[in-house]
CSV table of C-alpha atoms and ligand atoms in Angstrom, one decimal:
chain,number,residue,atom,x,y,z
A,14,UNK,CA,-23.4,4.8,-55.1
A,15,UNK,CA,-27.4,5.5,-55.3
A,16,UNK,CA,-28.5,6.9,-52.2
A,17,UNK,CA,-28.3,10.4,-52.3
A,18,UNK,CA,-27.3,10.1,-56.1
A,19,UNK,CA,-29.4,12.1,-58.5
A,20,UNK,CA,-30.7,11.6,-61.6
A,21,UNK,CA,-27.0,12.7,-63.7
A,22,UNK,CA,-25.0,11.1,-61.7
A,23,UNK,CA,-27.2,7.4,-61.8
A,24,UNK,CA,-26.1,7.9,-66.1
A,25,UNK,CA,-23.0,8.0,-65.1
A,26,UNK,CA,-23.0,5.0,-63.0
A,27,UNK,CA,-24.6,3.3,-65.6
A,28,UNK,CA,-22.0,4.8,-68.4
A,29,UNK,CA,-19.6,3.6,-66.0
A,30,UNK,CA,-20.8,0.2,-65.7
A,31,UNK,CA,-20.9,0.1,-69.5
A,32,UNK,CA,-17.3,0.8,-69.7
A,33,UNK,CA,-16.4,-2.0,-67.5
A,34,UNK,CA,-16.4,-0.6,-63.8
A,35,UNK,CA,-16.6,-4.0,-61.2
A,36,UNK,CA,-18.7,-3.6,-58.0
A,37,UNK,CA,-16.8,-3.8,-54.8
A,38,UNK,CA,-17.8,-5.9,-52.1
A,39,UNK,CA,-19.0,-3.0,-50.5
A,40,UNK,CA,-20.9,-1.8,-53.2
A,41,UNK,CA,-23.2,-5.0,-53.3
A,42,UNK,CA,-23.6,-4.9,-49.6
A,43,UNK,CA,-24.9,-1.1,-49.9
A,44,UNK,CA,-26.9,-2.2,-53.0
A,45,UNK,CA,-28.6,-5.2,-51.6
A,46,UNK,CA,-29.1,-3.1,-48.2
A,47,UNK,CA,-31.7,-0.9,-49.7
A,48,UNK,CA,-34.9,-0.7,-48.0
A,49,UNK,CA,-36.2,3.0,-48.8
A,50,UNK,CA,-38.3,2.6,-52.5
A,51,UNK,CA,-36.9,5.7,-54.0
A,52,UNK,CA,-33.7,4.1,-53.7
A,53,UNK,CA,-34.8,0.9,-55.0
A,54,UNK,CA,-36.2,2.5,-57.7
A,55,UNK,CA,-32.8,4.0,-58.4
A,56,UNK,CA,-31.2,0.7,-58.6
A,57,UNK,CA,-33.4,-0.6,-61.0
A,58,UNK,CA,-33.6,2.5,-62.9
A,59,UNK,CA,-29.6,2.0,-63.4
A,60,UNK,CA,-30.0,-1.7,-64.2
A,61,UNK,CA,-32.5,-0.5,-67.0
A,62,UNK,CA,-30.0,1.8,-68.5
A,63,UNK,CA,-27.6,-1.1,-68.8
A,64,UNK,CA,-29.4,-3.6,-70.1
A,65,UNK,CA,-30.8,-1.3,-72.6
A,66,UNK,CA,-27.4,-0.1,-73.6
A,67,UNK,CA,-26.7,-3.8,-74.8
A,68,UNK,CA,-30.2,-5.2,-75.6
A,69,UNK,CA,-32.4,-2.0,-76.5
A,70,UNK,CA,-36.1,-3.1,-76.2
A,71,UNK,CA,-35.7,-6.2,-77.2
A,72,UNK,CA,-36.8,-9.5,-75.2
A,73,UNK,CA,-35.5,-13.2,-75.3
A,74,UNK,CA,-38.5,-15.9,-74.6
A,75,UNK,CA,-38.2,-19.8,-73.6
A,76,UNK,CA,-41.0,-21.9,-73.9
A,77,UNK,CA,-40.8,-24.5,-70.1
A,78,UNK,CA,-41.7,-28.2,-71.2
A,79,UNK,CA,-41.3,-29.9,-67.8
A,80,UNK,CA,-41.3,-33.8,-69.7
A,81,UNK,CA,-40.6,-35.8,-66.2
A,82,UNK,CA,-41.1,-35.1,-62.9
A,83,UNK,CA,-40.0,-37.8,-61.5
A,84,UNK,CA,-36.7,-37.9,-59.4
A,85,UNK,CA,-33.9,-39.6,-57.2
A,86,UNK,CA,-33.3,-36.8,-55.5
A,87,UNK,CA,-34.2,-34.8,-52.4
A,88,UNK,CA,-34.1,-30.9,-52.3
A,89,UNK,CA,-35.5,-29.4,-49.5
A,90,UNK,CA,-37.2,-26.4,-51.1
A,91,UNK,CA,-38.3,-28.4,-53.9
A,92,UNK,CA,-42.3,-30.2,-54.3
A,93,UNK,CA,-40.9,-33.0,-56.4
A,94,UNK,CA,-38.1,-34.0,-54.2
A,95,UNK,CA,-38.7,-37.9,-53.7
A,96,UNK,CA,-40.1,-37.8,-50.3
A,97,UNK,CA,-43.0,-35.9,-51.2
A,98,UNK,CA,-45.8,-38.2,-51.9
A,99,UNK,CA,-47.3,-36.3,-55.0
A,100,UNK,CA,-48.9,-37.5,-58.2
A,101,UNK,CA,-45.8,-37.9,-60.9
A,102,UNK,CA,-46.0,-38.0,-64.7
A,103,UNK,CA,-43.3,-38.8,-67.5
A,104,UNK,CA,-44.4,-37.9,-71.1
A,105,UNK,CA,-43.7,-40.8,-73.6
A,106,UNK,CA,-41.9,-39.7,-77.0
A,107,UNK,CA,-45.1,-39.2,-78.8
A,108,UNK,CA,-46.4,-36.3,-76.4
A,109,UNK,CA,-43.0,-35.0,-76.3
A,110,UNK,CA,-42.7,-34.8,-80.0
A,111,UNK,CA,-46.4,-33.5,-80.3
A,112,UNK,CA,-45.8,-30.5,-77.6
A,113,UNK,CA,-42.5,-29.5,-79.7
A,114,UNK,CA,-44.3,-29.3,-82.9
A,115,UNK,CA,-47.2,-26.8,-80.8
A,116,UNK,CA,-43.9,-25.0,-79.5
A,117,UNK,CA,-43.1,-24.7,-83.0
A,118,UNK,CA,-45.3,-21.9,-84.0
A,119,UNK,CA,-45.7,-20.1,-80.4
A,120,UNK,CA,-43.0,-17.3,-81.3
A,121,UNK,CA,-40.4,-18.6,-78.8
A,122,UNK,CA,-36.6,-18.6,-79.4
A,123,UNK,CA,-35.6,-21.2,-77.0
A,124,UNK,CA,-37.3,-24.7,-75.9
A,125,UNK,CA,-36.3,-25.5,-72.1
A,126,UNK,CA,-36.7,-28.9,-71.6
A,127,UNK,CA,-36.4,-30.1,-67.7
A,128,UNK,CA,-37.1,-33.2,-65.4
A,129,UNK,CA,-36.4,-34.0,-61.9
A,130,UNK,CA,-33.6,-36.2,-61.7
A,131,UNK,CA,-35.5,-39.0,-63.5
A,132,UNK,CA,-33.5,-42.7,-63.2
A,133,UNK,CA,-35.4,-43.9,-66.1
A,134,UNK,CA,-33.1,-40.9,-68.2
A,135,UNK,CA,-30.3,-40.9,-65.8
A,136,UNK,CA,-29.8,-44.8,-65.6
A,137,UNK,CA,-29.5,-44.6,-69.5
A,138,UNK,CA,-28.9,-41.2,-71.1
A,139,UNK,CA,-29.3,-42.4,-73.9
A,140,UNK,CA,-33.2,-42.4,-74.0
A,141,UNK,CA,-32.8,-38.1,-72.9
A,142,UNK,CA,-30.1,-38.0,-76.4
A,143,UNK,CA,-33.7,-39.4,-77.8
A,144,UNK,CA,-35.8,-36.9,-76.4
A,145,UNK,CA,-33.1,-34.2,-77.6
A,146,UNK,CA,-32.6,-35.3,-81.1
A,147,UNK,CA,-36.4,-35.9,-81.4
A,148,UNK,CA,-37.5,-32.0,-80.1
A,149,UNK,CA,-34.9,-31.0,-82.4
A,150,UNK,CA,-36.3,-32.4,-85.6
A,151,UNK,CA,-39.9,-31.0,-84.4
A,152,UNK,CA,-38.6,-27.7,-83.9
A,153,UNK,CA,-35.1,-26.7,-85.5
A,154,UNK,CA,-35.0,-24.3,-82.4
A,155,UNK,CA,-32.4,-23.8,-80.0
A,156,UNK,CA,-32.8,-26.2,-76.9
A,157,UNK,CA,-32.0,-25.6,-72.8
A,158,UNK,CA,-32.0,-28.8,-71.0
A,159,UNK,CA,-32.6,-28.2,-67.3
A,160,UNK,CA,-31.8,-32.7,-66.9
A,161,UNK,CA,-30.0,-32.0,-63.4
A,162,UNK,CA,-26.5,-33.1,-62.8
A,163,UNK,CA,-25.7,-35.3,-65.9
A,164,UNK,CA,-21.9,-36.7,-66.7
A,165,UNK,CA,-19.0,-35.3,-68.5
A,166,UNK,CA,-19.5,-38.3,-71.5
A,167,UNK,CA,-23.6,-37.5,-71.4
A,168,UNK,CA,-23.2,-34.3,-71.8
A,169,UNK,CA,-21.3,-34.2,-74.4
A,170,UNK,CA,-23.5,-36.7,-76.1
A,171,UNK,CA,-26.4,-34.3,-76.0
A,172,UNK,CA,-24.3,-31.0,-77.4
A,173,UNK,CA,-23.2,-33.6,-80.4
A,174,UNK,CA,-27.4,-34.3,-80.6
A,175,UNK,CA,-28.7,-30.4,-80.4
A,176,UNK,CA,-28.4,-29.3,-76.8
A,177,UNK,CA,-27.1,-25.9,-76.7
A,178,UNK,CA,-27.5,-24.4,-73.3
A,179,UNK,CA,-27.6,-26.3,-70.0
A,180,UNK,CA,-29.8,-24.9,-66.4
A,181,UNK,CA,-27.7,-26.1,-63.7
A,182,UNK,CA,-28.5,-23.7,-60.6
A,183,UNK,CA,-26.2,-23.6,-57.7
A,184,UNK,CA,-29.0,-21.9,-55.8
A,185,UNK,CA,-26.2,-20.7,-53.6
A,186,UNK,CA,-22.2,-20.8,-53.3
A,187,UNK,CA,-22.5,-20.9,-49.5
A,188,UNK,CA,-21.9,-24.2,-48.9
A,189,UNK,CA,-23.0,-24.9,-45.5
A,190,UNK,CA,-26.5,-23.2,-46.8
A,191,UNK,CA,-25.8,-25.9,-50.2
A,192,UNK,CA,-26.0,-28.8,-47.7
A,193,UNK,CA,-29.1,-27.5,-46.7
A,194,UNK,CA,-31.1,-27.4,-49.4
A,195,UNK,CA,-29.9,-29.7,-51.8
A,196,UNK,CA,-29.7,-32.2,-49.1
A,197,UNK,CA,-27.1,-35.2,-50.1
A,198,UNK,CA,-26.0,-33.9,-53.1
A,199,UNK,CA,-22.3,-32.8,-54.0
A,200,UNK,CA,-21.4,-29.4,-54.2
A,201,UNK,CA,-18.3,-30.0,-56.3
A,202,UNK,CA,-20.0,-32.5,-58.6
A,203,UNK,CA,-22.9,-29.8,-59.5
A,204,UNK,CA,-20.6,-26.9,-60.2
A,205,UNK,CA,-18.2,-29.0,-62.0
A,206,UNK,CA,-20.9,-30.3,-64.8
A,207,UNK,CA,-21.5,-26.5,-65.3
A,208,UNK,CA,-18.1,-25.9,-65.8
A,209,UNK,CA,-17.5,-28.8,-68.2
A,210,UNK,CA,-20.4,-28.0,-70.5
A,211,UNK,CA,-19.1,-24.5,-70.7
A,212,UNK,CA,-15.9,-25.3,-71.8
A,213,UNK,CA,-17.3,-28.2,-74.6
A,214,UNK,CA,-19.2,-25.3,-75.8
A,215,UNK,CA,-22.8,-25.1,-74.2
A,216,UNK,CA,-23.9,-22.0,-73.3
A,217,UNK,CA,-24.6,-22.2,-69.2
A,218,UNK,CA,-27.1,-20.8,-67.1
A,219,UNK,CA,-26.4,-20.3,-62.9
A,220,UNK,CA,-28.6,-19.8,-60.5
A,221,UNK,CA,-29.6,-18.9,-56.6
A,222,UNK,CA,-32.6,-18.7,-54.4
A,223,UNK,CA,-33.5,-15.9,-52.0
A,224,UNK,CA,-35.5,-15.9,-48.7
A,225,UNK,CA,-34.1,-19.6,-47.9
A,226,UNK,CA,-32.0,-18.5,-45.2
A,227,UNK,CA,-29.8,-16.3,-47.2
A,228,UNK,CA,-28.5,-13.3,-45.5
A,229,UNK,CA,-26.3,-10.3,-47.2
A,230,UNK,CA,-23.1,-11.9,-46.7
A,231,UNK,CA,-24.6,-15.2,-48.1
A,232,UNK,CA,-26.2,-13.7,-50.9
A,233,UNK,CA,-22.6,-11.6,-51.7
A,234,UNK,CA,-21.0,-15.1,-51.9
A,235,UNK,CA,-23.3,-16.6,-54.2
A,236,UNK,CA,-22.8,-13.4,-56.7
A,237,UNK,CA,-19.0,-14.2,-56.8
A,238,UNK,CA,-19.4,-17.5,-56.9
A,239,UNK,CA,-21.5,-17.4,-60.0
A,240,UNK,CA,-19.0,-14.7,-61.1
A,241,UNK,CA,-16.5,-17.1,-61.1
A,242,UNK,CA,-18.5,-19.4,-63.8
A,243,UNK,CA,-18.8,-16.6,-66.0
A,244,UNK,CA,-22.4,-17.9,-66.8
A,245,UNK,CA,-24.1,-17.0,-70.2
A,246,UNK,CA,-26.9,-16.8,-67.9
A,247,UNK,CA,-27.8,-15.8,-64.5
A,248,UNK,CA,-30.9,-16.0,-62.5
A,249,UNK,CA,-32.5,-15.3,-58.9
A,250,UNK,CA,-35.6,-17.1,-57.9
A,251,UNK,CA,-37.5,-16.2,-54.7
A,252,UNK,CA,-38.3,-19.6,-52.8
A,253,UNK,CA,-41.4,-20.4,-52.4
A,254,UNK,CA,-42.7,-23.1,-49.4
A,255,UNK,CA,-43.9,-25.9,-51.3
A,256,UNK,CA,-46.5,-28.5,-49.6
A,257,UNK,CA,-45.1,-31.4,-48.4
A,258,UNK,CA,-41.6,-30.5,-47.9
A,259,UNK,CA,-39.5,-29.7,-45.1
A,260,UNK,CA,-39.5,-25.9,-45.7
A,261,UNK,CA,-43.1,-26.1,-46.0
A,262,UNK,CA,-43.9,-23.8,-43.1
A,263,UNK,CA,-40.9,-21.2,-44.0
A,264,UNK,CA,-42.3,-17.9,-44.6
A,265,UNK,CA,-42.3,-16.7,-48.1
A,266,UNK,CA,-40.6,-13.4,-49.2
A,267,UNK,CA,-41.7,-11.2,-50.9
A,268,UNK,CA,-40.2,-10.1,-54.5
A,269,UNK,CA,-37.9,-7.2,-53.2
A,270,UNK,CA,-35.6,-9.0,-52.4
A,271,UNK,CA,-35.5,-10.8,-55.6
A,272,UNK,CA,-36.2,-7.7,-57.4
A,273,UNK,CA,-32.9,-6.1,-56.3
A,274,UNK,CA,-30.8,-9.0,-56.9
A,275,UNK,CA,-32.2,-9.1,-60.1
A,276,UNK,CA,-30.6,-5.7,-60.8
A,277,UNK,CA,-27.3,-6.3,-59.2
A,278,UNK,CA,-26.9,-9.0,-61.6
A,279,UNK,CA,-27.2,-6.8,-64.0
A,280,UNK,CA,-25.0,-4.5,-62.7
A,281,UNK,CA,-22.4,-7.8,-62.6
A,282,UNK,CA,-23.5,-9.1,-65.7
A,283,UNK,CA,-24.0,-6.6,-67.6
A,284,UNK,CA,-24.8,-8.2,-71.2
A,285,UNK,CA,-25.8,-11.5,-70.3
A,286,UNK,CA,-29.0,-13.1,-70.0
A,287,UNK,CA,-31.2,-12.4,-67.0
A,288,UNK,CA,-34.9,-14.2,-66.7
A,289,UNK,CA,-38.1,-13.1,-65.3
A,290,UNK,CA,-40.0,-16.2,-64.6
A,291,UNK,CA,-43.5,-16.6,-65.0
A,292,UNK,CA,-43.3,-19.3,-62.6
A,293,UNK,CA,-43.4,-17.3,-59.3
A,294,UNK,CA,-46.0,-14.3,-59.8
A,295,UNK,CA,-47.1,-14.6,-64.1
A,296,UNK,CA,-47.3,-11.7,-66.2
A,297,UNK,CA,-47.7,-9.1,-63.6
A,298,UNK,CA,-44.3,-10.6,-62.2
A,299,UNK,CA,-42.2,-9.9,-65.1
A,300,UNK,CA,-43.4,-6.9,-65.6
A,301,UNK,CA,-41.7,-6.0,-62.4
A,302,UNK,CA,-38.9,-8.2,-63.1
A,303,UNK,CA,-38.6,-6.9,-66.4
A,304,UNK,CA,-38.5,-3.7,-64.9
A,305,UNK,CA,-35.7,-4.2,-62.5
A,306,UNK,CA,-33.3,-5.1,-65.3
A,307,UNK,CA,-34.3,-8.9,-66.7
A,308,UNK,CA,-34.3,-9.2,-70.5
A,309,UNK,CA,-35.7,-13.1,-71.1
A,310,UNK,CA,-39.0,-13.9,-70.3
A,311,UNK,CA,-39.2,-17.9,-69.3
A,312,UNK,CA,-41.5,-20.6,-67.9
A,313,UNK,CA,-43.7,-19.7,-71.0
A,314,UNK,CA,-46.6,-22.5,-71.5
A,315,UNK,CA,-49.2,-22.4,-73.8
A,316,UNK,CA,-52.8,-22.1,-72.1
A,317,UNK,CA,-54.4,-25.8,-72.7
A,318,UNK,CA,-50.8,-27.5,-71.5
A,319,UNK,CA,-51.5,-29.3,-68.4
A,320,UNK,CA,-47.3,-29.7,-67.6
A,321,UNK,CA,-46.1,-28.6,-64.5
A,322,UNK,CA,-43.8,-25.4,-63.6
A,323,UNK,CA,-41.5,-25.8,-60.6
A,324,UNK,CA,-43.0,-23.5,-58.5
A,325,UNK,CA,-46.5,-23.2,-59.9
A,326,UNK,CA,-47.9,-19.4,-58.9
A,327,UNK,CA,-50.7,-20.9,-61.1
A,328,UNK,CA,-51.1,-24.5,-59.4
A,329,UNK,CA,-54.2,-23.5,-57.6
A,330,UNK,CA,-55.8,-21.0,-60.2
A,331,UNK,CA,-58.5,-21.9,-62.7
A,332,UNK,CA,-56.7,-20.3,-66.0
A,333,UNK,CA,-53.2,-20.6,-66.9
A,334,UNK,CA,-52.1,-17.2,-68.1
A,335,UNK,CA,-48.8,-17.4,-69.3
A,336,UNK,CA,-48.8,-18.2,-72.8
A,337,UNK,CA,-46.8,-16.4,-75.8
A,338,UNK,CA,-49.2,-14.5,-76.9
A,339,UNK,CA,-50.2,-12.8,-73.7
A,340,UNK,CA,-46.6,-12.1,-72.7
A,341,UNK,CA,-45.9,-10.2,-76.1
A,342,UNK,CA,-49.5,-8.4,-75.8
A,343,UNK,CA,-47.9,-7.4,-72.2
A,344,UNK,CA,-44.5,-7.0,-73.9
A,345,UNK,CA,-45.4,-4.2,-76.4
A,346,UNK,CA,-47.3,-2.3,-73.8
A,347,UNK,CA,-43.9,-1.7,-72.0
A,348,UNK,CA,-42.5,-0.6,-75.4
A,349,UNK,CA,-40.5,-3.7,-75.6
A,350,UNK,CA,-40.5,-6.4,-78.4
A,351,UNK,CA,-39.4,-9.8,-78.6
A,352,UNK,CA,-36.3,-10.3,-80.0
A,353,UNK,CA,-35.6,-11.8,-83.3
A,354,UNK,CA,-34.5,-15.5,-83.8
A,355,UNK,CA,-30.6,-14.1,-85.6
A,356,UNK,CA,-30.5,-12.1,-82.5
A,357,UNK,CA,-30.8,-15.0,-80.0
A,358,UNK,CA,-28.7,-17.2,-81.7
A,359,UNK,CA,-25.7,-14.7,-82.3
A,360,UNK,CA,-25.8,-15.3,-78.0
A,361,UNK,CA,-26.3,-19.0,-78.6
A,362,UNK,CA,-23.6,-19.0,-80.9
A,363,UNK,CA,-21.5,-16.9,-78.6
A,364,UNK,CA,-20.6,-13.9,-80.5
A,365,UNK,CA,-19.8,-10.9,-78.5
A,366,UNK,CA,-23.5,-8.6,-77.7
A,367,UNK,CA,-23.2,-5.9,-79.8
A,368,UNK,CA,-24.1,-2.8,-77.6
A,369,UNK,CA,-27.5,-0.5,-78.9
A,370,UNK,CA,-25.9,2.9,-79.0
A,371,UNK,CA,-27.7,5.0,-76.8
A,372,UNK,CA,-28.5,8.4,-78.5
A,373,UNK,CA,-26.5,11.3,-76.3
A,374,UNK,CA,-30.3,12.9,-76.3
A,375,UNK,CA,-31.8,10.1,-74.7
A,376,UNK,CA,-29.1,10.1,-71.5
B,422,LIG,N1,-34.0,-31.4,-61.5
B,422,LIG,C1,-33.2,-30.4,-62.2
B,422,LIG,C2,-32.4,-29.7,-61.2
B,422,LIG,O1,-32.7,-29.7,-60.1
B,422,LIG,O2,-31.4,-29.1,-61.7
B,422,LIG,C3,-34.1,-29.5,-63.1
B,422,LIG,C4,-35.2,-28.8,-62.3
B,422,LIG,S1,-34.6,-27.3,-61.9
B,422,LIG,C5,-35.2,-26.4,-63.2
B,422,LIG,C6,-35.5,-26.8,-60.6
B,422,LIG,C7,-35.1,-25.4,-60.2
B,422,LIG,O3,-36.3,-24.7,-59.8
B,422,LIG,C8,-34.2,-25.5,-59.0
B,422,LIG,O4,-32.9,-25.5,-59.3
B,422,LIG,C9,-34.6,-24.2,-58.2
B,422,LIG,O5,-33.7,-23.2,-58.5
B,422,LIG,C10,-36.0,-23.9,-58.6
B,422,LIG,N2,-37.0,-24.3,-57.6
B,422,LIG,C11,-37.4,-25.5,-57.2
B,422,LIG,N3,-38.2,-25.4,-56.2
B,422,LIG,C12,-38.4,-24.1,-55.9
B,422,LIG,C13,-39.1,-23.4,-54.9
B,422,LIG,N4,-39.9,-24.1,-54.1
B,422,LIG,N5,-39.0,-22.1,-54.9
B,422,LIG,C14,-38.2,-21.4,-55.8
B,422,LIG,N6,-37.5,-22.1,-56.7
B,422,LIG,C15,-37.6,-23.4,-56.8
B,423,LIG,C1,-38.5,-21.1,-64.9
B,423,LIG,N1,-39.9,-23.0,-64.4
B,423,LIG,O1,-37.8,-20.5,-65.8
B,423,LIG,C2,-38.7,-22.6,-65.1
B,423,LIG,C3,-37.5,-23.4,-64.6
B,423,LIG,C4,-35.5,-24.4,-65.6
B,423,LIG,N2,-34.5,-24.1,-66.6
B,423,LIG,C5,-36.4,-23.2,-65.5
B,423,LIG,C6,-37.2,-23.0,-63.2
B,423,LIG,O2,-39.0,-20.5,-64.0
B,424,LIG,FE1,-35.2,-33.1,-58.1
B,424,LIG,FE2,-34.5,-30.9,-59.3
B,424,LIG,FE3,-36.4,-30.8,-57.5
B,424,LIG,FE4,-34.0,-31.2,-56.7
B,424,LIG,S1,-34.8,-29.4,-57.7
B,424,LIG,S2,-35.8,-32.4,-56.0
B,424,LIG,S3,-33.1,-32.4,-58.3
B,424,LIG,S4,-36.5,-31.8,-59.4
């Protein structure tokens, strides 16, 4: 459907994507097959053309405030698994509250708040409602919590206190690969907290990671799988070895691979939310992330924050560059724009995207 496919006829896969067409099986396996760049750059010239259909130029951005990385738990791709003897921190309410009110005026629409799973919150989820209801009062913004697997009775409890959208990430639907990488943990119990929060009314994001021993026919069932969920949101996150773990030694990827998934999902997904994350290459990253179809920019944190990421590209660098301000300076040279705050919380309150209509000139 994009090798030997000219320019006219990529439109008209787009236009037909716009209208509702479904990628076969086939078609993902000839999609994420692509080696040769030109045809790459087909694919992501396609994913473009949709995403802009339904979101124009415009850009979502979530601010990362990584409160606790402590955790039970122990993910084999992951530097703050609980094996991993590495320096830990927790932010009392007062920091928290204080790095919600700088949030405040950094141009964001969304505030992601994550931990590891931290038994200090997950022994009594009442002291996260805290943390919830607190950030909300600083900020009046729309909040992601990223807390892990939480229960049906907690979860609820936060939407009631000013949770909106919850990050659980599959990282894949193969589940002898699942077993692998989140070592310990049920399968079930993970995609059924996703499930639950989407039908109390959260919006969801799903996720998977690529170059962990995903192949094509792995990385096909992970696409359905999340298709299944019919996320609000939908993400692909190269791995990348962290020290100390198991999969320390793995080779890393690099981006193409996550580069083309990133515009199959938009090819699956075609008006839903799709992150570049500053986490794994910075600003340069998303703008090739942008440019393969992604329309939210997250992992944003302001330059004198000293929280963590997950995967910290920045960990061993002297200045932090992902801040607002230098992702909308990057932004606007791109020709895009951040969004407005109506516009992100029409999504948030789950009416339909209303598509940009694409002047017949400009096909
Ligand atoms: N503890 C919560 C959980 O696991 O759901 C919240 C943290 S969650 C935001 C951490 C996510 O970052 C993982 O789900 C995974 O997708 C991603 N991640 C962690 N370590 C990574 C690595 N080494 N490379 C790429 N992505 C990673
Ligand atoms: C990111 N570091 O977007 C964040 C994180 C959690 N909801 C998101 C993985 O890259
Ligand atoms: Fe803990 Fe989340 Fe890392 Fe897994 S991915 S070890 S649950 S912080």
């Amino acid at each position: 459907m994009i090798k030997n496919t000219d320019r006219w006829d990529l439109d008209t896969v787009a236009q037909d994507i716009i209208r509702g067409h479904k990628l076969t099986d086939d078609d993902l396996r000839e999609l994420l097959s692509l080696t040769e760049e030109e045809d790459i750059e087909k694919l992501h010239y396609v994913a473009r053309k949709v995403r802009d259909h339904f979101f124009s130029n415009r850009v979502f951005l979530y601010s990362f405030v990584y409160f606790s990385t402590h955790c039970r738990n122990n993910c084999a791709f992951c530097y703050y698994n609980r094996c991993n003897d590495i320096e830990r921190y927790r932010l009392d309410m007062d920091e928290i509250r204080s790095i919600a009110r700088a949030v405040k005026n950094e141009n964001i629409h969304m505030v992601d708040l994550t931990m590891g799973e931290d038994p200090y919150f997950h022994n009594d989820p009442e002291r996260f409602v805290d943390v919830v209801r607190a950030v909300k009062e600083e900020t009046g913004l729309p909040i992601m919590i990223s807390p892990g697997v939480m229960d049906d009775e907690t979860l609820t409890r936060l939407h009631e206190n000013g949770a909106n959208f919850l990050a659980l990430y599959q990282e894949t639907h193969d589940k002898d690969l699942y077993q692998k990488l989140r070592v310990g943990q049920s399968f079930n119990e993970r995609n059924h907290a996703r499930e639950f929060a989407k039908n109390i009314g959260y919006c969801v994001e799903d996720g998977i990671l690529t170059g962990v021993g995903n192949d094509i026919a792995s990385t096909i069932k992970s696409l359905r799988g999340m298709e299944k969920g019919q996320p609000d949101m939908v993400r692909v996150m190269t791995f990348v070895p962290q020290e100390g773990t198991p999969l320390e030694k793995v080779d890393q990827e690099s981006s193409l691979s996550e580069l083309k998934i990133i515009s199959v999902l938009r090819l699956m997904f075609p008006d839903r939310l799709i992150p570049a994350s500053l986490d794994l290459e910075g600003i340069d990253g998303m703008v090739h992330r942008l440019n393969a179809g992604a329309n939210v920019v997250t992992s944003i944190i302001s330059s004198d924050s000293s929280l963590e990421g997950v995967v910290n590209y920045d960990r061993e660098l002297e200045e932090r560059d992902r801040d607002s301000r230098s992702v909308i300076k990057r932004l606007r040279t791109m020709g895009m724009e951040p969004a407005s705050q109506a516009e992100f919380n029409r999504i948030i309150e789950k009416q339909p995207v209303k598509p940009v209509r694409i002047p017949v000139a400009a096909l």
